[in-house]
Each structure stands twice: as structure tokens, then as C-alpha cells.
PDB file of C-alpha atoms in Angstrom:
ATOM      1  CA  MET A   1       1.183 -78.236  47.866  1.00  0.00           C
ATOM      2  CA  LYS A   2       3.111 -76.165  49.970  1.00  0.00           C
ATOM      3  CA  LYS A   3       1.476 -73.119  48.762  1.00  0.00           C
ATOM      4  CA  LEU A   4      -2.055 -74.617  49.364  1.00  0.00           C
ATOM      5  CA  ILE A   5      -1.242 -75.315  52.991  1.00  0.00           C
ATOM      6  CA  ILE A   6      -0.058 -71.569  53.461  1.00  0.00           C
ATOM      7  CA  LEU A   7      -3.121 -70.251  51.922  1.00  0.00           C
ATOM      8  CA  SER A   8      -5.444 -72.577  53.824  1.00  0.00           C
ATOM      9  CA  THR A   9      -3.799 -71.606  56.929  1.00  0.00           C
ATOM     10  CA  ILE A  10      -4.194 -67.886  56.250  1.00  0.00           C
ATOM     11  CA  LEU A  11      -7.866 -68.108  55.177  1.00  0.00           C
ATOM     12  CA  LEU A  12      -8.814 -70.119  58.287  1.00  0.00           C
ATOM     13  CA  ALA A  13      -6.895 -67.465  60.571  1.00  0.00           C
ATOM     14  CA  LEU A  14      -8.943 -64.860  58.518  1.00  0.00           C
ATOM     15  CA  ILE A  15     -12.188 -66.567  58.952  1.00  0.00           C
ATOM     16  CA  SER A  16     -11.826 -67.585  62.799  1.00  0.00           C
ATOM     17  CA  CYS A  17     -10.799 -63.793  63.701  1.00  0.00           C
ATOM     18  CA  ALA A  18     -13.550 -62.195  61.421  1.00  0.00           C
ATOM     19  CA  VAL A  19     -15.986 -59.710  63.194  1.00  0.00           C
ATOM     20  CA  ARG A  20     -19.274 -61.700  63.313  1.00  0.00           C
ATOM     21  CA  GLU A  21     -21.098 -59.279  65.529  1.00  0.00           C
ATOM     22  CA  GLN A  22     -20.739 -55.494  66.375  1.00  0.00           C
ATOM     23  CA  PRO A  23     -20.068 -54.888  69.879  1.00  0.00           C
ATOM     24  CA  GLU A  24     -23.020 -54.219  71.979  1.00  0.00           C
ATOM     25  CA  PHE A  25     -23.553 -50.698  73.501  1.00  0.00           C
ATOM     26  CA  LEU A  26     -24.907 -51.236  77.106  1.00  0.00           C
ATOM     27  CA  GLY A  27     -25.370 -47.725  78.315  1.00  0.00           C
ATOM     28  CA  VAL A  28     -23.728 -44.783  80.118  1.00  0.00           C
ATOM     29  CA  GLU A  29     -23.598 -45.372  83.897  1.00  0.00           C
ATOM     30  CA  HIS A  30     -22.045 -43.856  87.019  1.00  0.00           C
ATOM     31  CA  ILE A  31     -22.269 -40.545  86.237  1.00  0.00           C
ATOM     32  CA  LYS A  32     -20.938 -38.408  89.029  1.00  0.00           C
ATOM     33  CA  ILE A  33     -19.202 -35.318  90.156  1.00  0.00           C
ATOM     34  CA  GLU A  34     -15.488 -36.268  90.656  1.00  0.00           C
ATOM     35  CA  GLU A  35     -14.365 -32.894  91.926  1.00  0.00           C
ATOM     36  CA  TYR A  36     -15.297 -29.379  92.050  1.00  0.00           C
ATOM     37  CA  SER A  37     -13.426 -25.930  92.573  1.00  0.00           C
ATOM     38  CA  LYS A  38     -13.801 -22.146  91.982  1.00  0.00           C
ATOM     39  CA  LYS A  39     -12.641 -22.747  88.274  1.00  0.00           C
ATOM     40  CA  GLN A  40     -13.772 -26.048  87.369  1.00  0.00           C
ATOM     41  CA  ILE A  41     -15.976 -29.083  87.662  1.00  0.00           C
ATOM     42  CA  THR A  42     -14.976 -32.650  86.763  1.00  0.00           C
ATOM     43  CA  ILE A  43     -17.728 -35.137  85.955  1.00  0.00           C
ATOM     44  CA  ASN A  44     -16.898 -38.723  85.334  1.00  0.00           C
ATOM     45  CA  ALA A  45     -18.976 -41.500  83.659  1.00  0.00           C
ATOM     46  CA  LYS A  46     -18.472 -44.950  82.249  1.00  0.00           C
ATOM     47  CA  ALA A  47     -19.887 -46.117  78.810  1.00  0.00           C
ATOM     48  CA  LEU A  48     -20.416 -50.041  79.023  1.00  0.00           C
ATOM     49  CA  PHE A  49     -19.808 -52.170  76.042  1.00  0.00           C
ATOM     50  CA  LYS A  50     -19.768 -56.032  75.347  1.00  0.00           C
ATOM     51  CA  ASN A  51     -17.616 -57.437  72.348  1.00  0.00           C
ATOM     52  CA  PRO A  52     -18.527 -60.838  71.422  1.00  0.00           C
ATOM     53  CA  ASN A  53     -15.626 -61.024  68.726  1.00  0.00           C
ATOM     54  CA  ASN A  54     -12.326 -62.737  68.943  1.00  0.00           C
ATOM     55  CA  ILE A  55     -10.752 -59.544  67.834  1.00  0.00           C
ATOM     56  CA  GLY A  56     -10.847 -56.098  69.490  1.00  0.00           C
ATOM     57  CA  GLY A  57     -10.710 -52.867  67.619  1.00  0.00           C
ATOM     58  CA  LYS A  58     -10.712 -48.928  68.495  1.00  0.00           C
ATOM     59  CA  LEU A  59     -13.344 -46.745  69.999  1.00  0.00           C
ATOM     60  CA  ILE A  60     -13.343 -43.187  69.447  1.00  0.00           C
ATOM     61  CA  THR A  61     -15.323 -40.663  71.704  1.00  0.00           C
ATOM     62  CA  ASN A  62     -14.965 -37.292  70.173  1.00  0.00           C
ATOM     63  CA  ASP A  63     -18.093 -36.220  68.993  1.00  0.00           C
ATOM     64  CA  LEU A  64     -19.996 -36.283  72.919  1.00  0.00           C
ATOM     65  CA  ILE A  65     -21.494 -33.432  74.209  1.00  0.00           C
ATOM     66  CA  VAL A  66     -22.143 -32.526  77.845  1.00  0.00           C
ATOM     67  CA  TYR A  67     -25.282 -30.761  78.748  1.00  0.00           C
ATOM     68  CA  VAL A  68     -25.971 -29.524  82.357  1.00  0.00           C
ATOM     69  CA  ASN A  69     -29.689 -28.448  82.908  1.00  0.00           C
ATOM     70  CA  ASP A  70     -30.123 -28.452  79.330  1.00  0.00           C
ATOM     71  CA  ASN A  71     -27.469 -26.098  78.630  1.00  0.00           C
ATOM     72  CA  LYS A  72     -24.267 -27.175  76.578  1.00  0.00           C
ATOM     73  CA  VAL A  73     -21.479 -26.620  78.638  1.00  0.00           C
ATOM     74  CA  ALA A  74     -18.545 -28.932  77.510  1.00  0.00           C
ATOM     75  CA  THR A  75     -17.214 -31.643  75.031  1.00  0.00           C
ATOM     76  CA  VAL A  76     -16.067 -34.831  76.240  1.00  0.00           C
ATOM     77  CA  LYS A  77     -12.188 -35.246  75.228  1.00  0.00           C
ATOM     78  CA  ALA A  78     -10.937 -38.855  75.414  1.00  0.00           C
ATOM     79  CA  ALA A  79      -8.043 -40.798  73.805  1.00  0.00           C
ATOM     80  CA  THR A  80      -8.826 -43.644  71.359  1.00  0.00           C
ATOM     81  CA  PHE A  81      -9.612 -46.829  73.549  1.00  0.00           C
ATOM     82  CA  ASP A  82      -8.578 -50.328  72.588  1.00  0.00           C
ATOM     83  CA  VAL A  83     -11.432 -52.645  72.497  1.00  0.00           C
ATOM     84  CA  PRO A  84     -10.527 -56.227  74.218  1.00  0.00           C
ATOM     85  CA  ALA A  85     -11.599 -59.276  72.421  1.00  0.00           C
ATOM     86  CA  LYS A  86     -14.465 -61.297  73.956  1.00  0.00           C
ATOM     87  CA  LYS A  87     -15.005 -59.074  76.874  1.00  0.00           C
ATOM     88  CA  ASP A  88     -17.256 -56.955  78.839  1.00  0.00           C
ATOM     89  CA  PHE A  89     -15.473 -53.612  79.218  1.00  0.00           C
ATOM     90  CA  THR A  90     -16.021 -50.005  80.023  1.00  0.00           C
ATOM     91  CA  ILE A  91     -14.610 -46.610  78.658  1.00  0.00           C
ATOM     92  CA  PRO A  92     -14.288 -43.514  80.726  1.00  0.00           C
ATOM     93  CA  LEU A  93     -15.894 -40.379  79.949  1.00  0.00           C
ATOM     94  CA  THR A  94     -14.164 -37.531  81.795  1.00  0.00           C
ATOM     95  CA  THR A  95     -15.446 -33.851  81.378  1.00  0.00           C
ATOM     96  CA  THR A  96     -14.270 -30.638  82.630  1.00  0.00           C
ATOM     97  CA  ILE A  97     -16.445 -27.659  82.772  1.00  0.00           C
ATOM     98  CA  PRO A  98     -15.404 -24.524  83.315  1.00  0.00           C
ATOM     99  CA  THR A  99     -17.460 -22.782  86.117  1.00  0.00           C
ATOM    100  CA  ASP A 100     -17.775 -19.455  84.421  1.00  0.00           C
ATOM    101  CA  SER A 101     -19.623 -21.263  81.666  1.00  0.00           C
ATOM    102  CA  LEU A 102     -22.285 -22.227  84.187  1.00  0.00           C
ATOM    103  CA  LEU A 103     -22.483 -19.011  85.512  1.00  0.00           C
ATOM    104  CA  LYS A 104     -23.470 -16.938  82.289  1.00  0.00           C
ATOM    105  CA  GLY A 105     -27.062 -16.020  81.516  1.00  0.00           C
ATOM    106  CA  ARG A 106     -29.452 -18.773  81.144  1.00  0.00           C
ATOM    107  CA  ASN A 107     -27.070 -21.400  82.965  1.00  0.00           C
ATOM    108  CA  LEU A 108     -26.990 -19.338  86.258  1.00  0.00           C
ATOM    109  CA  THR A 109     -30.783 -19.401  86.613  1.00  0.00           C
ATOM    110  CA  SER A 110     -30.699 -23.044  86.301  1.00  0.00           C
ATOM    111  CA  ILE A 111     -27.792 -23.501  88.584  1.00  0.00           C
ATOM    112  CA  ILE A 112     -29.448 -21.573  91.243  1.00  0.00           C
ATOM    113  CA  GLY A 113     -32.518 -23.702  90.716  1.00  0.00           C
ATOM    114  CA  SER A 114     -30.305 -26.714  91.138  1.00  0.00           C
ATOM    115  CA  LEU A 115     -28.674 -25.657  94.292  1.00  0.00           C
ATOM    116  CA  LEU A 116     -31.989 -25.002  95.799  1.00  0.00           C
ATOM    117  CA  THR A 117     -33.286 -28.477  94.713  1.00  0.00           C
ATOM    118  CA  LYS A 118     -30.147 -30.080  95.295  1.00  0.00           C
ATOM    119  CA  ASP A 119     -30.421 -31.864  91.889  1.00  0.00           C
ATOM    120  CA  LEU A 120     -28.510 -31.393  88.758  1.00  0.00           C
ATOM    121  CA  LYS A 121     -29.418 -32.897  85.329  1.00  0.00           C
ATOM    122  CA  VAL A 122     -26.318 -33.995  83.346  1.00  0.00           C
ATOM    123  CA  GLN A 123     -27.046 -35.365  79.781  1.00  0.00           C
ATOM    124  CA  TYR A 124     -24.376 -36.783  77.220  1.00  0.00           C
ATOM    125  CA  ILE A 125     -25.364 -36.554  73.633  1.00  0.00           C
ATOM    126  CA  GLY A 126     -23.409 -37.605  70.712  1.00  0.00           C
ATOM    127  CA  ASN A 127     -21.563 -40.576  68.933  1.00  0.00           C
ATOM    128  CA  ILE A 128     -19.012 -42.918  70.162  1.00  0.00           C
ATOM    129  CA  GLU A 129     -17.422 -44.850  66.911  1.00  0.00           C
ATOM    130  CA  TYR A 130     -16.039 -48.156  66.459  1.00  0.00           C
ATOM    131  CA  LYS A 131     -13.277 -49.201  63.997  1.00  0.00           C
ATOM    132  CA  VAL A 132     -11.770 -52.620  63.176  1.00  0.00           C
ATOM    133  CA  LEU A 133     -10.377 -54.127  60.097  1.00  0.00           C
ATOM    134  CA  GLY A 134     -12.153 -51.467  57.657  1.00  0.00           C
ATOM    135  CA  PHE A 135     -15.688 -52.066  59.558  1.00  0.00           C
ATOM    136  CA  SER A 136     -17.083 -49.205  61.513  1.00  0.00           C
ATOM    137  CA  LYS A 137     -20.035 -48.620  63.529  1.00  0.00           C
ATOM    138  CA  THR A 138     -21.385 -45.338  65.286  1.00  0.00           C
ATOM    139  CA  TYR A 139     -23.259 -45.616  68.539  1.00  0.00           C
ATOM    140  CA  ASN A 140     -25.818 -42.702  69.231  1.00  0.00           C
ATOM    141  CA  ILE A 141     -25.490 -41.750  73.064  1.00  0.00           C
ATOM    142  CA  ASP A 142     -28.430 -39.996  74.618  1.00  0.00           C
ATOM    143  CA  LYS A 143     -28.158 -40.425  78.417  1.00  0.00           C
ATOM    144  CA  THR A 144     -29.497 -38.343  81.070  1.00  0.00           C
ATOM    145  CA  GLU A 145     -28.975 -38.478  84.724  1.00  0.00           C
ATOM    146  CA  HIS A 146     -29.830 -36.468  87.820  1.00  0.00           C
ATOM    147  CA  ILE A 147     -26.813 -36.053  90.186  1.00  0.00           C
ATOM    148  CA  LYS A 148     -27.763 -34.991  93.949  1.00  0.00           C
ATOM    149  CA  ILE A 149     -25.449 -32.196  95.043  1.00  0.00           C
ATOM    150  CA  LYS A 150     -24.020 -32.480  98.416  1.00  0.00           C
ATOM    151  CA  LEU A 151     -23.390 -29.089  99.892  1.00  0.00           C
TER     152      LEU A 151
END
């Protein structure tokens, strides 16, 4: 009888903590230039998610590539993010772009055009992966935003 009660308790705990739905990717927002210098430009953005599950998980953002004016300039480097249970949450996407990568060949022409129009096209393309209890889901990201340049 004691074993049956323990087994029932474990099964009830597993069922109540099950991943019933995958977290919902809501989008990428607040893309902006955080700081700039002669050596580098730092761009920040936030990926928005909603987790309807009673348990969290982990998000991995190793495959996001940043394009500026349709030119690949950097890859987002972020630590693994712990997903909270039953909550809306954001993960920061910070990218540091060396200015010398913007000033090469075709990039230079597009940057000069951006300076004249005071508009910079920033695009995030890649994947964010969610993992929990052996379950995995990959979210495809393709977000473009035009940032106004203040001189």
C-alpha cells in the first residue's frame, strides 16, 4: 500500500508539471543602438515570450545573425537563459559590431546612404532553441527594424 501511495504521488507530480504547450514566441522588439564609439557599436533588442507551462526550461540563442543594411556584420552571443514558469518574459539580445566590419566594400556605401537618410536597417535572422525535460522546440527568428540615427 505504501508503495502504491508513493508511486501515485510521483505520477501526479509528473502529470501536473508536464509541458502541455510550448512557450509562445511573441516577437523581437526595442531594437536600438545602445552605444557607439570609433571601435564598435552595441545594439540591444528584446525577444518576447509567453510560457503557459507550470515548469520553466532553458532558451539558447547561439544561432542569431545580425545584418545591417542587408550586410552580415555580427552574431548574437548570449548565455543560456532560464525560462520562468507561467509567465511572460523577455530575453536580452546584445550584439557588438566592430566598426571596421561596417566600413568595408559594399558596407561602406550602405552606411554612407544610412548617414544621409538617418535610417539604419537592422535585421535579426536565426534560431532560438527551447529545451525542457527532453523536449525541444526551435523558433525561427526573422525581424527587421529601421532605426533612426541621431547625429
